[in-house]
Amino acid sequence: MPRHLVLGNGRLLVNFDDRLAMRDLYYPRVGMANHILGHQNRLGLWVDGSFCWLGGGEWSRWTGYEEEALVGRSTALSEALGIRLAIVDAVHFREDLYLKEVEVSNLRPYDREVRLFFTHDFSMWESDIGDTAMYDPGADAIVHYKRDLCLLASGIAGERGIFQYATGTKRFGGVEGTWRDAEDGWLEGNPIAQGSVDSAFSLQLLVPAQGSRKAHYWIAAGRRFEEARRVHRLVRRIGVPELVGQTRAYWKAWLRKAPRDFKDLPEECVRLFHRSLLVVRTQIDRSGAITAANDSDILHFNRDHYSYVWPRDGALVAYAMAKAGYPELVRDFYLFCRRGLSPGGYLWHKYHPDGSVGSSWHPLLSESGPQLPIQEDETALVLFALWHHYQVERDLDFVEGLYATLIKPAADFLCSYRDPATGLPLESYDLWEERRGVFTFTAAAVWAGLRAARRFARLFGDWDAYHKYKLAAKELKQAILTHLWNDASGRFARGLVRRGDQRVLDMTLESSLYGVHAFGLLPADDPRVRSTIEQVAEGLAVRTEVGGLARYSGDAYFGRGHQDGIPGNPWIICTLWLAEWYIARARWREDLVPARQLLEWAARRALPSGILPEQLDPWSGSPLSVAPLTWSHSTYVLAVAKYLEAMGEIEAKEELAQAWHTGS
């Protein structure tokens, strides 16, 4: 189930599904230690002797955001109960604090008592062994803790705090949890439980006929009791509405930091651009880790997740955010990569947000012997993105501090990890992590990494390194044009792969061939690029009402196609790569029309809240795999930034032509 609402501040991240249940809570690192593990912290309601959870069929729900802010604004309506809820959710921009406001509207012509029930299904440090849940009368709060982690939940309705509470056992010994205790509208008041535990408490509202009342709820996170209590006291002193207002103001100011003219883009594209910037922000830990996704429902498929840092994804996200005017947000990513760089100068498959090496399915040993279990494009793209970061930020001291410890070791590895017979990179895994070989995308990325390293070497007067990287890049470009171009097909191959003792061209139609022009190896209007991309656009088009482009022909990952000639599921990033090509080759205003249409397509395919998934069902358009995917949102940001830049250049050219024509 996709996450329709994601809220965070770089340490605390919470996710909600479309039933308004909190499904993930990460702290103290984004993407590491999910204390809910995809279970549910739910909201329930008791009125007139009846109880129901908001996820039930009695309710019509809508989940979304306020414009230009990381503040959720959702509604739920039950005609049967005569109740409408207006819900505001936020994570404070500075404090590790989740905030909720619930306005209860009574649609009946008589006064009513309404009880709101909040449940807490925490597994502290991703385990339910040895947890404690207790009621703290001094704070009037439920506290969950284990070791050095404390989550304190409380609330207030009018002048009154918690009405009733309970703690107890969950999913052990045949007991489901205290949420069952809530379903009669009454909680028994057990003050403490340990082991596999959960908790619930209620707030009581007296709502007048045809009127409304508000309740406030919060979770304060801390590494010690006193830290969580300090934040709790802050809420008591200032109040939830004021803290939500601070958060709203901060995010609006953050978006306006880099004002821009959106030219002819429709409002739906502008909204998605702003939403994408904010969503990307939630997925970046303050240590510099740029996580791929934090939708824990992927656990149900393979018992692993996307809450890792892939250096490739991170580099392309960092590139997009710098391009959009937010280089300061991603500068620590490069420090993260420096910490994770192996002694050999390459980056591993993926990392945990704390910088430790993540899980992998790339072996150290293959049928042909020992091998490096890497995707070489990941190392190369960090250098590529870092050069563009420097061009935007112009912080010479920052990149100089990385030159000897990241740039040179990585570039030296890229130089040495080549086949002396062909000049191409040696084998590594492809960007989709599915096959080993020598791939055009990887080779183009390595060339771009070497070019970036050459520019850094020139910047710092390291002439031996400059000539070394320049020669390696020249040889590599020639090798790509010689060995990875196929005259018979009139396009680049996906790559070279082993078939027995032979290396053969893999001519599978592949969307990532966009890298040949995107990384600067060849210009977008080069005939070889044009022929390649036109074949990609034709052969990978998903010819259903959903539209979009597949990753490659025959893609089986979450496959819903493979019939009626559908090459695979449409992917957001792959479709936007085509938009980037249209933008790169545009010379006149009308050349940008296909790109704008693809930006509009992406806006239509977002969830109503503005969340972009990894891929879509080709028949229904429903999201598949994880949502949100950071890479999807950053690719949209990059495509819009490039579109606006191209349109600006075209407008300047039109103005110059008009001035020449009029003789002014």
XYZ file of C-alpha atoms in Angstrom:
664
model
C 0.000 0.000 0.000
C 1.538 3.328 -0.993
C 2.175 6.077 1.514
C -0.193 8.921 0.719
C 1.272 11.299 3.278
C 4.943 11.615 4.284
C 6.078 14.143 6.876
C 9.554 14.669 8.260
C 12.332 16.994 9.392
C 15.518 15.018 8.614
C 15.437 12.982 11.841
C 11.797 12.075 12.428
C 9.820 10.693 9.479
C 6.208 9.465 9.626
C 4.153 7.955 6.817
C 0.392 7.494 6.471
C -1.700 5.302 4.189
C -4.919 6.368 2.490
C -6.931 5.121 5.483
C -5.283 7.776 7.647
C -3.313 5.210 9.651
C 0.305 5.941 10.582
C 2.287 3.055 9.080
C 5.927 4.070 9.572
C 7.798 6.094 12.163
C 11.559 6.445 11.644
C 13.761 7.998 14.312
C 16.479 9.181 14.952
C 17.577 8.621 11.332
C 15.459 8.856 8.215
C 15.135 5.346 6.831
C 16.725 3.561 9.776
C 14.860 2.080 12.764
C 11.201 1.987 11.755
C 9.400 1.730 15.092
C 6.045 0.733 13.560
C 7.292 -1.731 10.916
C 4.273 -1.239 8.691
C 1.706 -2.079 11.358
C -0.899 0.564 12.161
C -1.232 3.420 14.609
C -4.921 4.015 14.110
C -7.543 6.593 14.903
C -10.936 5.378 16.096
C -14.169 7.076 17.103
C -16.988 6.263 19.539
C -20.309 8.095 19.405
C -23.873 7.198 20.402
C -22.736 3.800 21.655
C -21.107 2.857 18.330
C -17.391 2.470 17.593
C -15.455 2.373 14.311
C -11.910 2.795 13.014
C -11.254 5.363 10.312
C -10.049 2.604 8.026
C -13.508 1.043 7.950
C -16.071 1.120 5.178
C -18.283 3.593 7.028
C -15.962 6.400 6.047
C -15.274 8.357 2.905
C -11.716 9.665 3.155
C -9.449 12.090 1.350
C -5.782 12.461 2.233
C -3.611 15.299 0.982
C -1.383 18.241 1.786
C -1.782 21.931 2.250
C -0.354 23.836 -0.688
C 3.393 24.500 -0.501
C 3.866 22.948 2.939
C 4.720 19.678 4.632
C 1.412 19.820 6.456
C -1.205 17.176 5.847
C -4.858 18.138 5.516
C -7.268 15.233 5.330
C -10.994 14.703 5.726
C -13.186 11.778 6.702
C -16.973 11.651 6.490
C -19.410 9.093 7.861
C -23.015 9.746 6.869
C -24.097 6.806 9.007
C -22.547 8.311 12.140
C -23.291 11.895 11.213
C -19.666 12.865 11.800
C -17.142 14.737 9.684
C -13.470 14.934 10.652
C -10.961 17.518 9.424
C -7.434 16.384 10.257
C -4.178 18.334 10.154
C -0.866 16.452 10.473
C 2.683 17.775 10.695
C 6.179 16.984 11.893
C 7.702 20.085 13.410
C 10.449 21.455 11.187
C 12.927 21.710 14.086
C 11.742 19.645 17.070
C 11.386 15.861 16.892
C 7.669 16.137 17.302
C 4.656 14.782 15.440
C 1.501 16.928 15.688
C -2.151 16.228 14.901
C -5.283 18.354 15.089
C -8.686 16.700 14.708
C -11.762 18.859 14.253
C -14.934 16.856 14.897
C -18.093 18.197 13.275
C -21.442 16.917 14.527
C -23.927 16.708 11.644
C -26.873 15.833 13.903
C -29.347 18.363 15.386
C -28.480 17.426 18.987
C -25.476 17.570 21.292
C -23.265 14.467 21.406
C -20.363 12.962 23.294
C -17.550 11.865 20.965
C -14.485 9.908 22.045
C -11.392 9.764 19.858
C -9.106 6.756 20.302
C -5.400 6.786 19.399
C -3.466 3.510 19.264
C 0.299 2.950 19.440
C 1.684 -0.233 17.921
C 5.391 0.437 18.379
C 8.222 -2.066 18.018
C 11.108 -0.103 19.432
C 14.335 -0.465 17.464
C 12.384 -2.738 15.065
C 11.749 -5.446 17.654
C 8.886 -6.090 20.059
C 11.174 -7.901 22.506
C 11.680 -6.053 25.763
C 9.528 -3.001 25.025
C 7.733 -1.117 27.790
C 4.530 0.909 27.539
C 3.373 2.853 30.585
C 1.130 5.675 31.652
C 3.059 8.647 33.091
C 0.662 10.576 35.382
C 3.083 13.487 35.793
C 3.092 14.119 32.053
C -0.436 12.754 31.465
C 1.033 10.726 28.623
C 1.645 7.212 27.380
C 5.363 6.460 27.141
C 6.907 3.680 25.026
C 10.592 3.083 25.629
C 13.469 0.695 25.164
C 17.155 1.327 25.834
C 17.887 4.936 24.848
C 14.706 5.566 22.840
C 11.547 7.159 24.179
C 8.287 7.961 22.367
C 5.832 9.980 24.445
C 2.237 10.338 23.228
C -0.325 12.692 24.711
C -3.274 14.843 23.801
C -5.810 17.401 24.920
C -9.455 18.151 24.159
C -10.566 21.547 25.373
C -9.071 21.872 28.847
C -8.953 18.143 29.485
C -6.132 15.734 28.756
C -6.308 11.968 28.396
C -9.788 10.620 29.187
C -8.928 6.896 29.393
C -5.892 4.766 28.623
C -4.678 1.173 28.492
C -1.445 -0.692 27.914
C -1.196 -4.395 27.181
C 0.134 -7.306 25.158
C -0.053 -7.521 21.369
C 0.376 -10.397 18.904
C 1.485 -12.825 21.603
C -0.271 -15.694 23.347
C -3.377 -15.243 21.217
C -3.840 -11.603 22.283
C -4.328 -9.114 19.442
C -3.655 -5.870 21.312
C -5.223 -3.078 23.325
C -6.824 -1.677 20.203
C -9.400 -4.413 20.675
C -10.062 -3.029 24.170
C -11.029 0.271 22.552
C -13.842 -1.164 20.443
C -16.405 -0.989 23.244
C -15.575 2.691 23.750
C -13.957 2.052 27.117
C -10.313 1.514 28.143
C -9.503 -0.393 31.306
C -6.588 1.693 32.590
C -3.769 -0.859 32.878
C -0.821 1.469 33.680
C 2.151 -0.593 32.432
C 3.062 -3.557 30.241
C 6.352 -5.009 29.037
C 7.430 -7.322 26.225
C 5.407 -7.257 23.013
C 3.156 -4.364 23.952
C 0.918 -1.666 22.580
C -1.219 1.083 24.040
C -4.243 3.268 23.439
C -5.817 6.336 24.944
C -8.920 8.370 24.311
C -9.880 12.045 24.315
C -13.432 13.096 25.147
C -15.287 15.848 23.291
C -18.771 17.261 23.896
C -19.815 18.459 20.448
C -22.870 20.718 20.122
C -25.629 20.170 17.582
C -24.483 21.135 14.079
C -21.260 22.347 15.683
C -17.629 21.296 15.994
C -14.871 20.858 18.557
C -11.117 20.282 18.237
C -8.752 17.793 19.825
C -4.958 17.851 19.705
C -2.549 14.920 19.804
C 1.215 14.601 19.623
C 4.163 12.229 19.824
C 7.432 13.585 21.211
C 10.572 11.591 20.348
C 13.787 11.616 22.312
C 16.873 9.579 23.106
C 16.129 9.839 26.814
C 13.021 10.344 28.959
C 13.931 13.929 29.714
C 14.486 14.810 26.067
C 11.001 13.574 25.135
C 9.515 15.301 28.195
C 11.181 18.590 27.224
C 9.459 18.489 23.840
C 6.201 17.447 25.526
C 6.384 20.462 27.841
C 6.962 22.676 24.797
C 3.678 21.473 23.304
C 1.873 22.048 26.578
C 3.238 25.587 26.753
C 2.838 26.695 23.114
C 0.059 24.462 21.827
C -0.364 22.320 18.731
C -1.915 25.062 16.510
C 1.034 27.403 17.068
C 3.600 24.663 16.396
C 1.788 23.604 13.229
C 1.709 27.258 12.178
C 5.470 27.535 12.670
C 5.981 24.450 10.534
C 3.669 25.715 7.810
C 5.492 29.045 7.662
C 8.908 27.380 7.539
C 8.107 25.158 4.566
C 6.487 27.955 2.614
C 9.600 30.066 3.158
C 11.815 27.129 2.185
C 10.021 26.720 -1.140
C 10.275 30.444 -1.856
C 14.031 30.387 -1.258
C 14.544 29.775 -4.972
C 11.740 31.701 -6.754
C 11.197 30.888 -10.399
C 9.061 31.731 -13.395
C 7.187 28.587 -14.418
C 6.636 29.856 -17.966
C 3.817 27.949 -19.692
C 3.649 24.998 -17.324
C 0.108 24.340 -16.088
C -0.737 24.651 -12.411
C -0.827 20.879 -11.894
C 2.838 20.694 -12.937
C 3.799 23.559 -10.648
C 2.043 21.891 -7.723
C 3.829 18.610 -8.356
C 7.169 20.406 -8.617
C 6.678 21.987 -5.199
C 5.375 18.746 -3.724
C 8.341 16.854 -5.154
C 10.826 19.248 -3.577
C 9.159 18.770 -0.209
C 8.902 14.987 -0.525
C 12.577 14.716 -1.461
C 13.388 16.805 1.608
C 11.627 14.289 3.878
C 13.725 11.417 2.519
C 17.106 13.003 3.320
C 18.654 12.348 6.720
C 20.550 15.171 8.369
C 23.716 13.066 8.247
C 23.673 13.322 4.432
C 22.009 9.991 3.653
C 19.607 10.256 0.703
C 17.264 7.283 1.080
C 15.570 5.644 -1.887
C 12.152 5.112 -0.270
C 10.661 4.436 3.147
C 7.435 2.617 2.321
C 7.752 -0.492 4.495
C 4.993 -2.413 2.701
C 7.711 -3.668 0.345
C 8.684 -5.936 3.284
C 5.698 -8.104 2.492
C 7.296 -9.131 -0.793
C 10.923 -9.963 0.012
C 11.662 -9.177 3.681
C 13.924 -6.310 2.714
C 13.157 -2.742 1.853
C 14.198 0.404 -0.006
C 15.339 2.319 3.096
C 18.940 2.378 1.939
C 21.251 4.840 0.263
C 22.090 3.741 -3.273
C 24.943 6.049 -4.309
C 23.523 6.237 -7.845
C 20.043 7.271 -6.695
C 21.581 9.645 -4.179
C 23.873 11.240 -6.755
C 21.041 11.845 -9.214
C 18.815 13.215 -6.449
C 21.653 15.512 -5.335
C 22.190 16.649 -8.927
C 18.489 17.486 -9.280
C 18.278 19.379 -5.994
C 21.345 21.460 -6.808
C 19.881 22.191 -10.236
C 16.672 23.350 -8.534
C 18.585 25.749 -6.275
C 19.002 23.682 -3.095
C 22.690 22.651 -3.067
C 22.994 23.157 0.701
C 20.424 20.400 1.261
C 22.611 17.730 -0.365
C 26.193 18.834 0.341
C 26.483 16.372 3.249
C 25.672 13.550 0.846
C 29.172 13.893 -0.565
C 30.637 13.664 2.939
C 28.518 10.554 3.405
C 30.023 9.078 0.224
C 33.531 9.955 1.373
C 32.935 8.053 4.602
C 31.600 5.066 2.667
C 34.296 4.931 -0.015
C 36.154 1.625 0.054
C 39.972 1.538 0.263
C 39.916 0.550 -3.404
C 38.200 3.790 -4.406
C 34.756 2.412 -5.240
C 31.382 2.654 -3.532
C 29.507 -0.428 -2.441
C 26.102 -1.530 -3.709
C 24.145 0.329 -1.014
C 24.422 1.681 2.509
C 22.351 2.047 5.636
C 21.557 5.657 6.549
C 24.238 5.524 9.255
C 26.867 4.826 6.578
C 27.340 1.100 7.209
C 27.249 -1.184 4.169
C 23.743 -2.433 3.375
C 22.423 -5.804 2.309
C 23.275 -7.023 -1.188
C 22.588 -9.755 -3.699
C 25.808 -9.134 -5.648
C 28.222 -12.019 -4.898
C 31.972 -11.837 -4.488
C 32.328 -14.997 -6.544
C 30.942 -15.878 -9.960
C 31.365 -18.871 -12.257
C 34.425 -17.178 -13.756
C 36.036 -16.427 -10.391
C 36.255 -13.598 -7.835
C 34.575 -10.316 -8.750
C 33.820 -6.886 -7.343
C 30.149 -6.876 -6.249
C 29.482 -3.320 -7.389
C 27.548 -1.180 -9.823
C 30.299 1.032 -11.202
C 27.938 3.774 -12.302
C 27.306 4.516 -8.612
C 30.894 5.593 -8.017
C 31.047 7.540 -11.275
C 27.785 9.431 -10.827
C 28.853 10.803 -7.451
C 31.731 12.600 -9.227
C 29.403 13.734 -12.019
C 26.927 15.187 -9.522
C 29.644 16.744 -7.371
C 30.975 18.796 -10.296
C 27.514 20.160 -10.995
C 27.107 20.848 -7.271
C 30.279 22.933 -7.356
C 29.067 24.853 -10.398
C 25.963 25.901 -8.462
C 27.410 26.464 -4.989
C 30.937 27.601 -5.929
C 32.301 26.593 -2.530
C 35.920 25.938 -3.442
C 36.946 24.998 0.075
C 34.239 22.340 0.258
C 35.276 20.498 -2.914
C 38.969 20.961 -2.142
C 38.356 19.087 1.099
C 36.971 16.201 -0.949
C 39.606 16.188 -3.677
C 42.205 13.922 -2.054
C 39.732 11.800 -0.085
C 36.883 11.183 -2.539
C 37.458 12.617 -6.005
C 40.949 11.307 -6.737
C 40.543 7.822 -5.221
C 37.262 7.334 -7.088
C 38.653 8.686 -10.375
C 41.790 6.549 -10.078
C 39.546 3.518 -9.621
C 37.518 4.448 -12.723
C 40.761 4.735 -14.698
C 42.114 1.400 -13.566
C 38.893 -0.637 -13.680
C 38.989 -0.973 -17.458
C 39.550 -3.717 -19.967
C 42.917 -3.067 -21.671
C 41.700 -4.906 -24.776
C 38.617 -2.734 -25.405
C 39.100 0.362 -23.246
C 35.647 -0.195 -21.782
C 34.964 -0.581 -18.068
C 35.311 -4.048 -16.649
C 32.150 -5.925 -15.799
C 29.854 -4.748 -13.044
C 26.138 -4.885 -12.341
C 23.703 -2.721 -14.282
C 21.781 0.179 -12.796
C 18.741 -2.079 -12.312
C 20.917 -4.466 -10.253
C 19.767 -7.463 -12.256
C 22.589 -8.521 -14.561
C 26.352 -8.338 -14.889
C 28.152 -7.067 -17.928
C 29.482 -3.902 -19.547
C 26.568 -1.555 -20.051
C 26.176 1.591 -22.102
C 24.611 3.493 -19.201
C 27.488 2.528 -16.918
C 30.141 3.357 -19.509
C 28.566 6.777 -20.169
C 28.427 7.434 -16.418
C 32.098 6.466 -16.016
C 33.021 8.814 -18.842
C 31.091 11.605 -17.098
C 32.803 10.817 -13.791
C 36.224 11.000 -15.423
C 35.361 14.275 -17.100
C 34.281 15.700 -13.742
C 37.507 14.476 -12.124
C 39.523 16.054 -14.933
C 37.821 19.380 -14.295
C 38.520 19.162 -10.573
C 42.156 18.315 -11.280
C 42.461 21.367 -13.511
C 40.749 23.485 -10.869
C 43.388 22.525 -8.313
C 46.348 22.524 -10.689
C 46.955 18.772 -10.406
C 48.236 18.428 -13.966
C 49.402 14.810 -13.792
C 45.936 13.755 -12.692
C 44.349 16.076 -15.252
C 46.150 14.451 -18.184
C 45.540 10.968 -16.779
C 41.775 11.484 -16.488
C 41.563 13.303 -19.799
C 43.270 10.441 -21.661
C 41.153 7.795 -19.926
C 37.949 9.653 -20.816
C 39.045 10.038 -24.445
C 39.845 6.334 -24.738
C 36.586 5.384 -23.066
C 34.475 7.531 -25.374
C 36.065 5.952 -28.414
C 35.539 2.494 -26.932
C 31.827 3.189 -26.356
C 31.359 4.379 -29.927
C 33.303 1.402 -31.266
C 31.980 -1.483 -29.156
C 28.528 -0.452 -27.933
C 27.078 1.058 -31.111
C 25.320 -1.372 -33.417
C 25.101 -0.340 -37.074
C 22.592 -3.024 -37.963
C 20.061 -1.751 -35.424
C 21.023 1.885 -35.774
C 21.257 2.334 -32.010
C 23.348 1.705 -28.955
C 23.201 -1.700 -27.323
C 22.142 -2.126 -23.734
C 25.608 -3.568 -23.219
C 28.000 -6.450 -23.609
C 27.203 -9.628 -21.674
C 28.768 -13.064 -21.457
C 27.299 -15.988 -23.337
C 29.524 -18.876 -22.377
C 33.077 -17.859 -23.240
C 31.949 -15.097 -25.578
C 30.966 -11.486 -25.075
C 27.957 -10.536 -27.146
C 25.917 -7.398 -27.615
C 22.716 -7.327 -25.584
C 20.322 -5.497 -27.875
C 17.398 -5.410 -25.453
C 15.620 -2.097 -25.855
C 16.555 -0.133 -22.725
C 15.359 3.253 -21.417
C 18.638 3.990 -19.621
C 20.337 4.580 -22.963
C 19.288 8.168 -22.316
C 22.547 8.401 -20.329
C 24.536 8.750 -23.560
C 23.267 12.305 -23.972
C 22.235 13.101 -20.378
C 25.797 12.672 -19.106
C 27.264 14.621 -22.017
C 28.951 11.846 -23.981
C 27.151 12.898 -27.177
C 24.835 15.853 -27.822
C 21.098 15.178 -27.812
C 20.823 15.969 -31.535
C 23.611 13.584 -32.566
C 22.109 11.213 -35.179
C 23.134 8.166 -33.134
C 21.427 9.533 -30.028
C 18.348 10.519 -31.964
C 18.019 7.117 -33.594
C 18.489 5.376 -30.241
C 16.002 7.466 -28.290
C 13.390 7.375 -31.023
C 13.549 3.584 -30.983
C 13.263 3.621 -27.178
C 10.252 5.942 -27.351
C 8.558 3.724 -29.932
C 9.459 0.312 -28.572
C 8.973 0.937 -24.843
C 5.742 2.922 -25.069
C 2.998 1.423 -22.922
C 0.073 1.507 -25.314
C -2.765 1.536 -22.832
C -4.776 4.434 -21.450
C -2.149 4.705 -18.712
C 0.727 5.460 -21.116
C 4.323 6.095 -20.135
C 7.530 4.174 -20.875
C 8.734 0.837 -19.549
C 12.245 0.324 -18.164
C 13.176 -2.191 -20.847
C 11.557 -4.741 -23.086
C 10.334 -7.743 -21.117
C 10.688 -6.172 -17.669
C 9.211 -8.620 -15.151
C 9.721 -6.695 -11.884
C 6.200 -6.355 -10.449
C 5.248 -7.241 -14.008
C 1.628 -6.633 -14.976
C 2.196 -6.397 -18.714
C 3.686 -9.080 -20.949
C 0.499 -9.337 -22.924
C -0.877 -7.581 -25.951
C 2.609 -6.297 -26.748
C 3.130 -4.303 -23.529
C 6.903 -4.165 -22.861
C 6.576 -3.708 -19.089
C 5.085 -1.459 -16.442
C 5.401 2.294 -17.002
C 8.048 3.876 -14.764
C 7.966 7.536 -13.771
C 11.719 8.072 -14.151
C 11.972 6.337 -17.520
C 9.121 8.382 -18.946
C 10.699 11.594 -17.684
C 14.046 10.604 -19.218
C 12.326 10.874 -22.576
C 11.096 14.335 -21.575
C 14.703 15.300 -20.775
C 15.756 14.311 -24.285
C 13.016 16.432 -25.868
C 14.181 19.328 -23.694
C 17.860 18.851 -24.530
C 17.267 18.958 -28.272
C 14.693 21.776 -28.268
C 15.599 24.830 -30.316
C 12.203 26.496 -30.609
C 9.123 26.783 -28.424
C 7.189 24.084 -30.278
C 10.039 21.612 -29.673
C 9.185 21.651 -25.986
C 5.570 20.571 -26.460
C 6.301 16.800 -26.187
C 8.290 17.405 -22.995
C 5.493 19.446 -21.464
C 3.018 16.697 -22.317
C 5.152 14.160 -20.448
C 5.410 16.472 -17.430
C 1.636 16.742 -17.484
C 1.404 12.939 -17.756
C 3.479 12.558 -14.591
C 1.283 15.074 -12.765
C -1.818 13.108 -13.738
C -0.256 9.839 -12.572
C 0.641 11.105 -9.093
C -1.569 10.079 -6.198
C -4.150 12.721 -5.233
C -1.774 13.852 -2.473
C 1.003 14.427 -5.037
C 3.023 11.307 -4.205
C 4.866 9.653 -7.103
C 5.437 5.885 -7.079
C 8.216 3.912 -8.680
C 6.004 2.347 -11.350
C 2.382 1.964 -12.383
C 0.014 -0.821 -13.275
C -0.225 -0.538 -17.086
C -3.962 -1.251 -17.027
C -5.308 0.601 -14.008
C -2.587 3.208 -13.419
C -2.470 2.278 -9.730
C 0.928 2.550 -8.016
C 3.206 -0.485 -7.859
C 6.250 -1.149 -5.675
C 7.081 1.741 -3.326
C 5.526 5.198 -3.060
C 6.965 7.731 -2.760
C 10.181 6.897 -4.600
C 12.717 9.668 -4.023
C 14.230 9.115 -7.464
C 10.836 9.626 -9.144
C 10.297 12.956 -7.410
C 13.841 14.192 -8.025
C 13.634 13.241 -11.699
C 10.486 15.329 -11.975
C 12.271 18.228 -10.265
C 15.199 17.896 -12.677
C 12.993 17.693 -15.762
C 11.054 20.810 -14.758
C 14.263 22.718 -13.961
C 15.692 21.789 -17.357
C 12.418 22.680 -19.085
C 12.360 26.147 -17.532
C 16.021 26.695 -18.395
C 15.434 25.670 -22.011
C 12.327 27.836 -22.288
C 14.260 30.795 -20.908
C 16.959 30.348 -23.540
C 14.357 30.049 -26.299
C 12.545 33.183 -25.113
C 15.841 35.093 -25.088
C 16.539 33.912 -28.617
C 13.033 34.937 -29.721
C 13.467 38.378 -28.180
C 16.795 38.782 -29.945
C 15.250 37.724 -33.254
C 12.354 40.127 -32.743
C 14.745 42.967 -31.940
C 16.784 42.225 -35.060
C 13.623 42.061 -37.185
C 12.341 45.395 -35.943
C 15.776 46.966 -36.129
C 15.699 48.061 -32.481
